[in-house]
Amino acid sequence: MVKKKFYVTTPIYYPSGKPHIGSVYTTIAADVLSRWYKLLGYEVFFLTGTDEHTKKVLVEADKNGKNVNNYLDEITKVFKKTFESLDINYDRFIRTSDEDHKKFVQYILNVINKKGDIYKGKYEGYYCNECEDYYTEREASKLICPIHGKNLEFLKEDSYFFKLSKYKDKLLDFYEKNPNFISPEYRRSEIINRVKEGLRDLSISRKDLNWGIEIPFDKEHRVYVWFDALNNYLTGVGVLNDKKLFKKFWPADLHIVGKDILWFHSVIWPAILISAGYKIPKKIYAHGWLTSNDKKIGKSLGNADDIEELIKKYGSDSIRYFLFKVIPFGEDGEYSEKNLIERNNELANKLGNLVSRVSSLVEKKGIEKSKNKLFKKSYLKKISWLIENLEFDKALNEIFAFVDICNEYIQKKKPWDTGDPENSLEFSGLQKIQNEKRLSEARKVLYELADSIKIIAILLWPFIPNTCEKIAKNFSFKIDYSEINKTISVKKIRKEENLFKRV
Ligand code: MSP
């Protein structure tokens, strides 16, 4: 049987500083989905990486007194290490300085040029050095960058252009035929209305910069960062060097992006793909921003906590849980260490408590096979739907509603409260029989709870893999979707007490 496939990407990050909680947000979301589809038995490809041909990198290398290539080698290692500490399992970490990527960008430029979709002209406009993008006067009132709040610079320069304007109708037609392409839905009409107003051709090269990929038909020009960057999604999945991989995974199933870069992904990217003759990805999902005191968290904004410190203090799982438990993925949400601590303690109080109570009671009282009446198949359907629609907060709420059901059940059934049938001298024969019955009932309750813990751990694994793998080890089951319907082995449950540190 041919396995189903899932190809998910994150934006590639400007490595002009270390990753922070805002910049790892998308990558963890992609990891959650990648793990979810692996759980379901899909073949998954998960791509992330760094966007290196930006001026900001030159500035940063200079500040640190480093040669730019050394600077980049070091900083990409930091990215990889942080991703590893957050249990992010990507399949490829692409760097735009990778040879196959440079080659492919030149190849696709030639294709599009031959098609007549590239011309030389003059670009002028109001430019933000942070965004590396131009703004119209309408977009940036008072000529101040709407994202960074800094003054925009008026620039005029020779540049090559991609005929984006030509693709207006094709794009509108595509959006109409593919209503789920731009998600969440509430961001869709904004994009479509902007496209309807008409598209400006896209400047794709810079002349004054000695940094970036050369335009193959004019060595004086270098490719401007967005045209370079977007193509990573093709290079990363082997468009040039691995035809089999490419054939299996393209088009991408999902590009996850921040709302600030939705335009590039939902308008410019499909136009480039149509022009060059590639299929268009199935879905672009834009998430909101993590904010601190209502301002976007960012390195250049100086309000980002050190993520490695946070991981050391709270562990990867608490951070992953915190990011998706309360904030709806499409919307902005406030980050604070206080909120993170609250979520960490919620995990300890709800999940940690359940697992430690059940496992230590099993050790004391034993366990007896029975039917798990707590779990309903309908939960599964709902949770799968929510995860696949990136409604992570709602999915986690559903799973934790089930954790609550289990905690209430243990409270109600009191499986610790059994008489002691061994202590026969104190009891009459009748009492002894009654105690045996109570113990047997308690053991059956514990079975239901242990089996429920198994289901909870399998469903939570995409979000908090570390914890769930520990539970799986102590309760002797495999993290695999098919295990949900299998009976848990009652002989091999070990005590598990310290899943989380309460802070
Ligand atoms: N290099 C481009 C993307 C090219 S993709 C072909 C870029 N890089 S970035 O480093 O500035 O941002 C990368 C991603 O991180 C964006 O999706 C952005 O929204 C996200 N975030 C950066 N700070 C963020 C928050 N404070 N909150 C949530 N996401 C944030 O743009």
Coordinates of C-alpha atoms and ligand atoms in Angstrom, one line a residue:
M1 CA 0.0 0.0 0.0
V2 CA 1.3 3.5 -0.8
K3 CA 1.7 5.5 2.3
K4 CA 0.1 8.9 2.5
K5 CA 2.5 11.8 2.6
F6 CA 2.7 15.1 4.5
Y7 CA 5.2 17.8 3.6
V8 CA 5.3 20.7 6.1
T9 CA 7.6 23.7 6.2
T10 CA 8.5 26.7 8.4
P11 CA 9.8 30.0 7.2
I12 CA 13.5 30.1 7.0
Y13 CA 14.9 32.4 9.7
Y14 CA 17.1 35.4 9.4
P15 CA 20.2 34.3 11.4
S16 CA 21.0 37.8 12.5
G17 CA 20.6 36.7 16.1
K18 CA 19.9 33.7 18.2
P19 CA 16.4 32.2 18.0
H20 CA 13.9 33.4 20.7
I21 CA 10.5 32.2 21.8
G22 CA 8.8 34.0 19.0
S23 CA 11.0 32.6 16.3
V24 CA 10.8 29.0 17.4
Y25 CA 7.0 29.2 17.6
T26 CA 6.4 28.1 14.0
T27 CA 9.0 25.4 14.1
I28 CA 7.4 23.8 17.1
A29 CA 4.0 24.0 15.4
A30 CA 5.5 22.2 12.4
D31 CA 7.0 19.6 14.7
V32 CA 3.6 19.0 16.4
L33 CA 2.0 18.4 13.0
S34 CA 4.9 16.3 11.7
R35 CA 4.7 14.1 14.8
W36 CA 0.9 13.8 14.5
Y37 CA 1.1 12.6 10.9
K38 CA 3.9 10.2 11.7
L39 CA 1.7 8.8 14.5
L40 CA -1.0 8.2 11.9
G41 CA 1.6 6.4 9.7
Y42 CA 2.2 9.0 7.1
E43 CA 5.5 9.5 5.4
V44 CA 6.5 13.0 6.6
F45 CA 9.0 15.5 5.4
F46 CA 9.6 18.5 7.6
L47 CA 11.8 21.4 6.4
T48 CA 13.2 24.3 8.2
G49 CA 16.4 26.4 8.0
T50 CA 18.0 29.9 7.6
D51 CA 17.7 32.7 5.2
E52 CA 21.2 34.0 4.9
H53 CA 21.4 36.5 2.1
T54 CA 20.2 39.4 4.1
K55 CA 22.0 42.6 4.9
K56 CA 21.3 42.1 8.6
V57 CA 23.6 39.1 8.6
L58 CA 26.5 41.3 7.2
V59 CA 25.9 43.9 9.9
E60 CA 25.8 41.3 12.7
A61 CA 29.0 39.5 11.5
D62 CA 30.7 42.9 11.4
K63 CA 29.5 43.8 14.9
N64 CA 31.0 40.6 16.2
G65 CA 34.2 41.1 14.3
K66 CA 33.7 37.9 12.3
N67 CA 34.0 36.8 8.7
V68 CA 30.5 36.4 7.5
N69 CA 30.8 32.7 6.6
N70 CA 32.2 31.9 10.0
Y71 CA 29.5 33.9 11.6
L72 CA 26.9 32.0 9.7
D73 CA 28.4 28.6 10.4
E74 CA 28.3 29.4 14.1
I75 CA 24.9 30.9 14.3
T76 CA 23.3 28.1 12.3
K77 CA 24.7 25.7 14.8
V78 CA 23.0 27.7 17.6
F79 CA 19.7 27.3 15.7
K80 CA 20.1 23.6 15.3
K81 CA 21.1 23.2 19.0
T82 CA 18.0 25.2 20.2
F83 CA 15.8 23.1 17.9
E84 CA 17.3 20.0 19.3
S85 CA 16.7 21.1 22.9
L86 CA 13.1 21.7 22.0
D87 CA 12.8 18.2 20.6
I88 CA 12.2 19.4 17.1
N89 CA 12.8 16.6 14.6
Y90 CA 13.1 18.2 11.2
D91 CA 14.2 16.2 8.1
R92 CA 16.4 18.9 6.5
F93 CA 17.8 22.2 7.8
I94 CA 18.3 24.2 4.6
R95 CA 20.7 27.1 4.4
T96 CA 20.2 29.5 1.5
S97 CA 24.0 29.3 1.1
D98 CA 23.7 25.6 0.3
E99 CA 25.1 24.8 -3.1
D100 CA 21.9 23.0 -4.4
H101 CA 19.9 26.0 -3.4
K102 CA 22.1 28.6 -5.1
K103 CA 22.1 26.5 -8.2
F104 CA 18.4 26.0 -8.2
V105 CA 17.6 29.7 -7.7
Q106 CA 19.7 30.5 -10.8
Y107 CA 18.0 27.7 -12.7
I108 CA 14.5 28.9 -12.0
L109 CA 15.5 32.5 -12.8
N110 CA 16.6 31.3 -16.2
V111 CA 13.3 29.5 -16.7
I112 CA 11.2 32.5 -15.7
N113 CA 13.4 34.8 -17.7
K114 CA 13.0 32.7 -20.9
K115 CA 9.3 32.8 -20.4
G116 CA 9.5 36.6 -20.6
D117 CA 8.4 37.2 -17.0
I118 CA 11.5 39.2 -16.0
Y119 CA 12.5 42.7 -17.2
K120 CA 15.0 45.4 -16.1
G121 CA 13.7 48.6 -14.7
K122 CA 14.1 51.1 -11.9
Y123 CA 12.8 50.7 -8.5
E124 CA 11.9 53.5 -6.2
G125 CA 10.0 53.5 -2.9
Y126 CA 10.1 53.7 0.8
Y127 CA 12.3 51.0 2.2
C128 CA 12.5 49.4 5.7
N129 CA 15.9 47.9 6.4
E130 CA 14.5 45.6 9.1
C131 CA 11.7 44.2 6.8
E132 CA 13.9 44.4 3.8
D133 CA 10.9 45.5 2.0
Y134 CA 9.3 48.5 0.4
Y135 CA 6.1 50.2 1.5
T136 CA 3.7 52.4 -0.3
E137 CA 2.7 55.7 1.3
R138 CA -0.7 54.2 1.9
E139 CA 0.7 51.2 3.8
A140 CA 3.1 53.2 5.9
S141 CA 1.5 56.3 7.3
K142 CA 4.0 59.1 8.1
L143 CA 6.6 57.0 6.3
I144 CA 7.2 54.9 9.4
C145 CA 7.5 51.1 9.2
P146 CA 4.2 49.7 10.5
I147 CA 6.1 46.7 12.0
H148 CA 9.3 48.2 13.4
G149 CA 8.2 51.8 13.9
K150 CA 11.4 53.1 12.3
N151 CA 11.7 55.7 9.6
L152 CA 11.6 54.5 6.1
E153 CA 14.3 55.3 3.6
F154 CA 13.5 56.6 0.1
L155 CA 15.4 54.5 -2.4
K156 CA 15.7 54.5 -6.2
E157 CA 17.8 51.8 -8.0
D158 CA 18.3 49.6 -11.1
S159 CA 16.5 46.3 -10.6
Y160 CA 15.2 43.3 -12.3
F161 CA 11.5 42.8 -11.9
F162 CA 9.2 39.8 -11.9
K163 CA 5.9 40.4 -13.7
L164 CA 3.7 39.7 -10.8
S165 CA 1.0 42.0 -12.1
K166 CA 0.4 39.6 -14.9
Y167 CA -0.8 36.9 -12.5
K168 CA -3.6 38.8 -10.8
D169 CA -6.5 36.9 -12.6
K170 CA -4.8 33.5 -12.4
L171 CA -4.3 34.0 -8.7
L172 CA -7.8 35.1 -8.1
D173 CA -9.0 32.1 -10.0
F174 CA -6.8 29.9 -8.0
Y175 CA -8.1 31.3 -4.6
E176 CA -11.6 30.7 -5.8
K177 CA -11.0 27.1 -6.8
N178 CA -9.0 26.4 -3.6
P179 CA -10.9 28.0 -0.8
N180 CA -8.6 26.5 1.9
F181 CA -5.4 27.7 0.4
I182 CA -5.2 30.8 2.6
S183 CA -5.9 29.9 6.3
P184 CA -7.3 30.7 8.7
E185 CA -10.3 31.8 6.8
Y186 CA -10.4 35.3 8.4
R187 CA -7.2 36.2 6.8
R188 CA -8.3 35.1 3.3
S189 CA -10.5 38.0 2.3
E190 CA -7.9 40.6 3.3
I191 CA -5.4 39.1 0.8
I192 CA -7.9 38.6 -1.9
N193 CA -9.1 42.2 -1.7
R194 CA -5.6 43.4 -1.9
V195 CA -4.9 41.3 -5.0
K196 CA -8.2 42.6 -6.6
E197 CA -6.8 46.1 -6.2
G198 CA -4.0 45.2 -8.6
L199 CA -0.5 43.9 -8.1
R200 CA 2.8 45.8 -8.6
D201 CA 5.6 43.9 -10.3
L202 CA 8.2 42.6 -7.8
S203 CA 11.7 43.8 -7.6
I204 CA 13.9 40.7 -7.4
S205 CA 17.5 42.1 -7.6
R206 CA 19.9 44.5 -6.0
K207 CA 22.9 46.1 -7.7
D208 CA 24.8 47.7 -4.8
L209 CA 25.1 44.6 -2.7
N210 CA 28.0 42.2 -2.8
W211 CA 26.1 39.6 -1.0
G212 CA 23.6 37.0 -2.3
I213 CA 23.1 34.8 -5.3
E214 CA 24.2 36.2 -8.7
I215 CA 21.5 36.8 -11.3
P216 CA 22.7 34.3 -14.0
F217 CA 22.1 36.6 -16.9
D218 CA 23.6 39.8 -15.3
K219 CA 26.5 39.2 -12.9
E220 CA 26.2 42.8 -11.7
H221 CA 23.0 42.0 -9.9
R222 CA 22.2 39.8 -6.9
V223 CA 18.9 38.1 -6.1
Y224 CA 16.9 40.0 -3.6
V225 CA 16.2 38.1 -0.5
W226 CA 12.5 37.1 -1.0
F227 CA 12.9 35.5 -4.4
D228 CA 15.9 33.7 -3.1
A229 CA 14.2 32.6 0.1
L230 CA 10.9 31.3 -1.2
N231 CA 12.6 28.8 -3.5
N232 CA 14.0 27.0 -0.4
Y233 CA 10.7 25.0 -0.3
L234 CA 11.6 23.5 -3.7
T235 CA 15.3 23.0 -3.1
G236 CA 14.7 21.6 0.4
V237 CA 12.7 18.7 -1.0
G238 CA 15.2 17.7 -3.7
V239 CA 13.9 19.5 -6.8
L240 CA 17.4 19.5 -8.2
N241 CA 19.2 16.6 -6.6
D242 CA 16.6 14.1 -5.6
K243 CA 13.9 13.6 -8.1
K244 CA 12.3 10.7 -6.2
L245 CA 12.0 12.7 -3.0
F246 CA 10.6 15.6 -5.0
K247 CA 8.1 13.6 -6.8
K248 CA 6.9 12.0 -3.6
F249 CA 6.5 15.2 -1.6
W250 CA 5.8 18.2 -3.9
P251 CA 3.5 20.1 -3.8
A252 CA 3.9 20.9 -0.1
D253 CA 0.9 20.2 2.1
L254 CA 1.4 23.1 4.4
H255 CA 3.6 26.2 4.7
I256 CA 3.2 27.6 8.2
V257 CA 4.1 31.2 8.3
G258 CA 3.7 34.3 10.6
K259 CA 1.0 36.7 9.6
D260 CA 3.6 39.3 8.7
I261 CA 4.8 37.2 5.8
L262 CA 1.5 35.8 4.5
W263 CA 1.5 38.1 1.5
F264 CA 4.8 36.7 0.2
H265 CA 3.6 33.2 0.6
S266 CA 0.0 33.5 -0.6
V267 CA 0.5 35.9 -3.5
I268 CA 4.2 36.1 -4.7
W269 CA 5.1 32.5 -4.1
P270 CA 2.2 30.9 -6.1
A271 CA 2.8 33.4 -8.9
I272 CA 6.4 32.4 -9.2
L273 CA 5.4 28.7 -9.2
I274 CA 2.8 29.3 -11.9
S275 CA 5.3 31.2 -14.0
A276 CA 8.0 28.4 -13.7
G277 CA 5.5 25.6 -14.1
Y278 CA 5.4 24.0 -10.7
K279 CA 2.3 22.9 -8.7
I280 CA 1.1 25.2 -6.0
P281 CA 1.2 24.1 -2.3
K282 CA -2.0 23.0 -0.8
K283 CA -2.2 25.3 2.1
I284 CA -0.6 28.4 3.7
Y285 CA -1.4 28.9 7.3
A286 CA -0.7 32.2 9.0
H287 CA -0.3 32.3 12.8
G288 CA -0.3 35.3 15.1
W289 CA 2.5 36.9 17.0
L290 CA 3.7 36.2 20.5
T291 CA 3.7 39.5 22.2
S292 CA 5.2 41.0 25.4
N293 CA 3.2 43.8 26.9
D294 CA 1.2 43.8 23.6
K295 CA 4.3 44.3 21.4
K296 CA 5.6 41.7 19.0
I297 CA 8.6 39.8 20.6
G298 CA 11.6 40.1 18.5
K299 CA 15.4 40.5 18.7
S300 CA 15.5 43.9 17.1
L301 CA 12.8 45.0 19.5
G302 CA 14.9 43.9 22.4
N303 CA 12.1 42.2 24.4
A304 CA 13.0 38.5 23.9
D305 CA 13.9 36.2 26.8
D306 CA 16.8 33.8 26.2
I307 CA 15.2 30.6 25.1
E308 CA 18.0 28.3 26.2
E309 CA 17.6 29.7 29.7
L310 CA 13.8 29.0 29.6
I311 CA 14.5 25.4 28.4
K312 CA 16.9 24.9 31.3
K313 CA 14.5 26.2 33.8
Y314 CA 11.2 24.7 32.7
G315 CA 12.1 21.9 30.2
S316 CA 11.1 21.6 26.5
D317 CA 7.7 20.1 27.1
S318 CA 6.4 22.9 29.3
I319 CA 7.4 25.5 26.7
R320 CA 5.8 23.5 23.9
Y321 CA 2.6 23.0 26.0
F322 CA 2.5 26.7 27.0
L323 CA 2.8 27.9 23.4
F324 CA -0.3 26.0 22.2
K325 CA -2.6 25.5 25.2
V326 CA -4.2 28.9 25.5
I327 CA -3.3 31.0 22.5
P328 CA -5.4 30.1 19.4
F329 CA -2.8 29.5 16.8
G330 CA -4.0 32.1 14.3
E331 CA -4.1 34.9 16.8
D332 CA -1.7 37.0 18.8
G333 CA -1.0 35.9 22.3
E334 CA 0.8 37.3 25.3
Y335 CA 4.0 35.6 26.4
S336 CA 5.3 36.1 30.0
E337 CA 7.3 33.9 32.2
K338 CA 4.4 34.0 34.7
N339 CA 2.1 32.5 32.1
L340 CA 4.7 29.9 31.3
I341 CA 5.0 28.9 35.0
E342 CA 1.2 28.7 35.3
R343 CA 1.0 26.2 32.3
N344 CA 3.9 24.2 33.7
N345 CA 2.1 23.8 37.0
E346 CA -1.1 22.9 35.2
L347 CA 0.8 20.0 33.6
A348 CA 2.1 18.9 36.9
N349 CA -1.2 19.2 38.7
K350 CA -3.4 17.5 36.1
L351 CA -1.3 15.1 34.1
G352 CA 1.6 14.6 36.5
N353 CA -0.7 13.9 39.4
L354 CA -2.9 11.4 37.5
V355 CA 0.1 9.4 36.3
S356 CA 1.8 9.3 39.7
R357 CA -1.4 8.4 41.6
V358 CA -2.4 5.6 39.2
S359 CA 1.1 4.1 38.9
S360 CA 1.7 4.1 42.6
L361 CA -1.7 2.6 43.3
V362 CA -1.1 -0.1 40.7
E363 CA 2.1 -0.9 42.6
K364 CA 0.3 -1.2 45.9
K365 CA -3.0 -2.7 44.9
G366 CA -2.4 -4.5 41.6
I367 CA -4.4 -4.3 38.4
E368 CA -7.0 -6.4 36.7
K369 CA -8.1 -6.3 33.1
S370 CA -11.5 -4.8 32.4
K371 CA -13.2 -2.6 29.8
N372 CA -12.2 1.0 29.5
K373 CA -15.6 2.8 29.9
L374 CA -14.0 6.2 30.3
F375 CA -12.8 6.8 26.8
K376 CA -15.2 7.4 23.9
K377 CA -14.3 7.0 20.3
S378 CA -15.9 10.3 19.5
Y379 CA -13.2 12.1 21.4
L380 CA -10.6 10.8 18.9
K381 CA -12.5 12.1 15.9
K382 CA -12.8 15.5 17.4
I383 CA -9.2 15.7 18.5
S384 CA -7.9 14.6 15.1
W385 CA -10.0 17.1 13.3
L386 CA -8.8 19.9 15.6
I387 CA -5.1 19.1 15.2
E388 CA -5.4 18.7 11.5
N389 CA -7.0 22.1 11.3
L390 CA -4.3 23.6 13.5
E391 CA -6.7 24.4 16.3
F392 CA -4.1 23.3 18.8
D393 CA -5.6 25.1 21.8
K394 CA -9.0 23.4 21.3
A395 CA -7.3 20.0 20.7
L396 CA -5.4 20.3 24.0
N397 CA -8.5 21.4 25.8
E398 CA -10.3 18.3 24.6
I399 CA -7.4 16.1 25.7
F400 CA -7.2 17.8 29.0
A401 CA -11.0 17.6 29.5
F402 CA -10.4 13.8 29.3
V403 CA -7.5 14.1 31.9
D404 CA -10.1 15.9 34.1
I405 CA -12.6 13.0 33.6
C406 CA -9.9 10.6 34.8
N407 CA -9.0 12.7 37.8
E408 CA -12.6 12.9 38.8
Y409 CA -13.1 9.2 38.3
I410 CA -10.2 8.3 40.6
Q411 CA -11.6 10.7 43.2
K412 CA -15.1 9.2 42.9
K413 CA -14.0 5.5 42.9
K414 CA -11.3 5.8 45.5
P415 CA -9.4 2.8 44.4
W416 CA -7.0 3.3 47.4
D417 CA -9.9 2.7 49.8
T418 CA -10.0 -1.1 49.9
G419 CA -10.1 -3.4 52.9
D420 CA -7.3 -5.8 53.4
P421 CA -8.4 -9.3 52.5
E422 CA -5.2 -10.8 53.7
N423 CA -5.7 -9.7 57.2
S424 CA -8.2 -12.4 57.7
L425 CA -8.1 -12.7 61.5
E426 CA -9.8 -9.4 62.0
F427 CA -12.6 -10.1 59.6
S428 CA -15.5 -12.4 59.4
G429 CA -15.8 -14.6 56.3
L430 CA -18.4 -12.3 54.8
Q431 CA -16.2 -9.3 55.4
K432 CA -13.4 -11.1 53.7
I433 CA -15.4 -11.8 50.6
Q434 CA -16.6 -8.2 50.5
N435 CA -13.0 -6.9 50.8
E436 CA -11.9 -9.2 48.0
K437 CA -14.6 -7.8 45.8
R438 CA -13.7 -4.2 46.7
L439 CA -10.1 -4.9 45.8
S440 CA -11.0 -6.5 42.5
E441 CA -13.2 -3.5 41.7
A442 CA -10.4 -1.1 42.6
R443 CA -8.0 -3.0 40.4
K444 CA -10.4 -2.8 37.5
V445 CA -10.8 1.0 38.0
L446 CA -7.0 1.2 37.9
Y447 CA -7.0 -0.7 34.6
E448 CA -9.4 1.8 33.1
L449 CA -7.2 4.6 34.3
A450 CA -4.0 3.1 33.1
D451 CA -5.5 2.4 29.7
S452 CA -6.8 6.0 29.6
I453 CA -3.3 7.3 30.5
K454 CA -2.0 5.3 27.5
I455 CA -4.5 7.0 25.2
I456 CA -3.7 10.5 26.6
A457 CA 0.1 9.9 26.2
I458 CA -0.3 8.9 22.6
L459 CA -2.5 11.9 21.8
L460 CA -0.3 14.3 23.6
W461 CA 3.0 13.0 22.2
P462 CA 3.1 15.5 19.3
F463 CA 2.9 18.3 21.8
I464 CA 5.0 17.0 24.8
P465 CA 7.0 14.1 23.4
N466 CA 9.4 13.8 26.3
T467 CA 6.8 13.3 29.0
C468 CA 4.8 10.9 26.8
E469 CA 7.8 8.8 26.0
K470 CA 8.5 8.5 29.7
I471 CA 5.0 7.4 30.4
A472 CA 5.1 4.9 27.5
K473 CA 8.2 3.4 29.0
N474 CA 6.8 3.0 32.5
F475 CA 3.4 1.8 31.3
S476 CA 5.0 -0.5 28.6
F477 CA 3.2 0.6 25.4
K478 CA 4.4 2.0 22.1
I479 CA 3.7 5.5 20.9
D480 CA 1.7 4.5 17.9
Y481 CA -1.8 5.3 17.0
S482 CA -2.8 1.6 16.6
E483 CA -2.0 1.1 20.3
I484 CA -5.0 3.1 21.2
N485 CA -7.2 0.1 20.5
K486 CA -4.8 -2.5 22.0
T487 CA -5.1 -3.7 25.6
I488 CA -2.4 -2.5 27.9
S489 CA -0.1 -5.1 29.4
V490 CA -1.0 -5.2 33.1
K491 CA 2.2 -6.9 34.3
K492 CA 4.5 -4.1 33.4
I493 CA 3.5 -0.9 35.0
R494 CA 6.2 0.9 37.0
K495 CA 5.8 3.8 39.4
E496 CA 6.3 7.2 37.8
E497 CA 6.4 10.1 40.2
N498 CA 8.4 13.0 38.9
L499 CA 7.1 13.9 35.4
F500 CA 7.1 17.6 36.0
K501 CA 8.8 20.0 38.4
R502 CA 6.3 22.3 40.0
V503 CA 7.6 25.9 40.1
Ligands
MSP1 N1 13.4 35.1 6.3 C1 12.0 35.5 6.3 C2 11.2 34.3 5.9 C3 11.4 33.7 4.6 S1 10.5 32.3 4.3 C4 10.7 31.9 2.7 C5 11.7 36.0 7.6 N2 12.4 35.7 8.7 S2 12.2 36.1 10.2 O1 13.3 35.5 10.9 O2 12.1 37.5 10.3 O3 10.9 35.5 10.7 C6 10.6 34.2 10.5 C7 9.3 33.8 11.2 O4 9.3 34.0 12.6 C8 8.1 34.6 10.6 O5 7.1 33.7 10.3 C9 7.7 35.4 11.8 O6 6.3 35.7 11.8 C10 8.1 34.6 13.0 N3 8.2 35.3 14.2 C11 9.2 36.2 14.5 N4 8.9 36.8 15.7 C12 7.7 36.3 16.1 C13 6.9 36.5 17.2 N5 7.1 37.3 18.2 N6 5.8 35.7 17.3 C14 5.4 34.7 16.4 N7 6.2 34.6 15.3 C15 7.2 35.4 15.1 O7 10.6 36.7 7.8

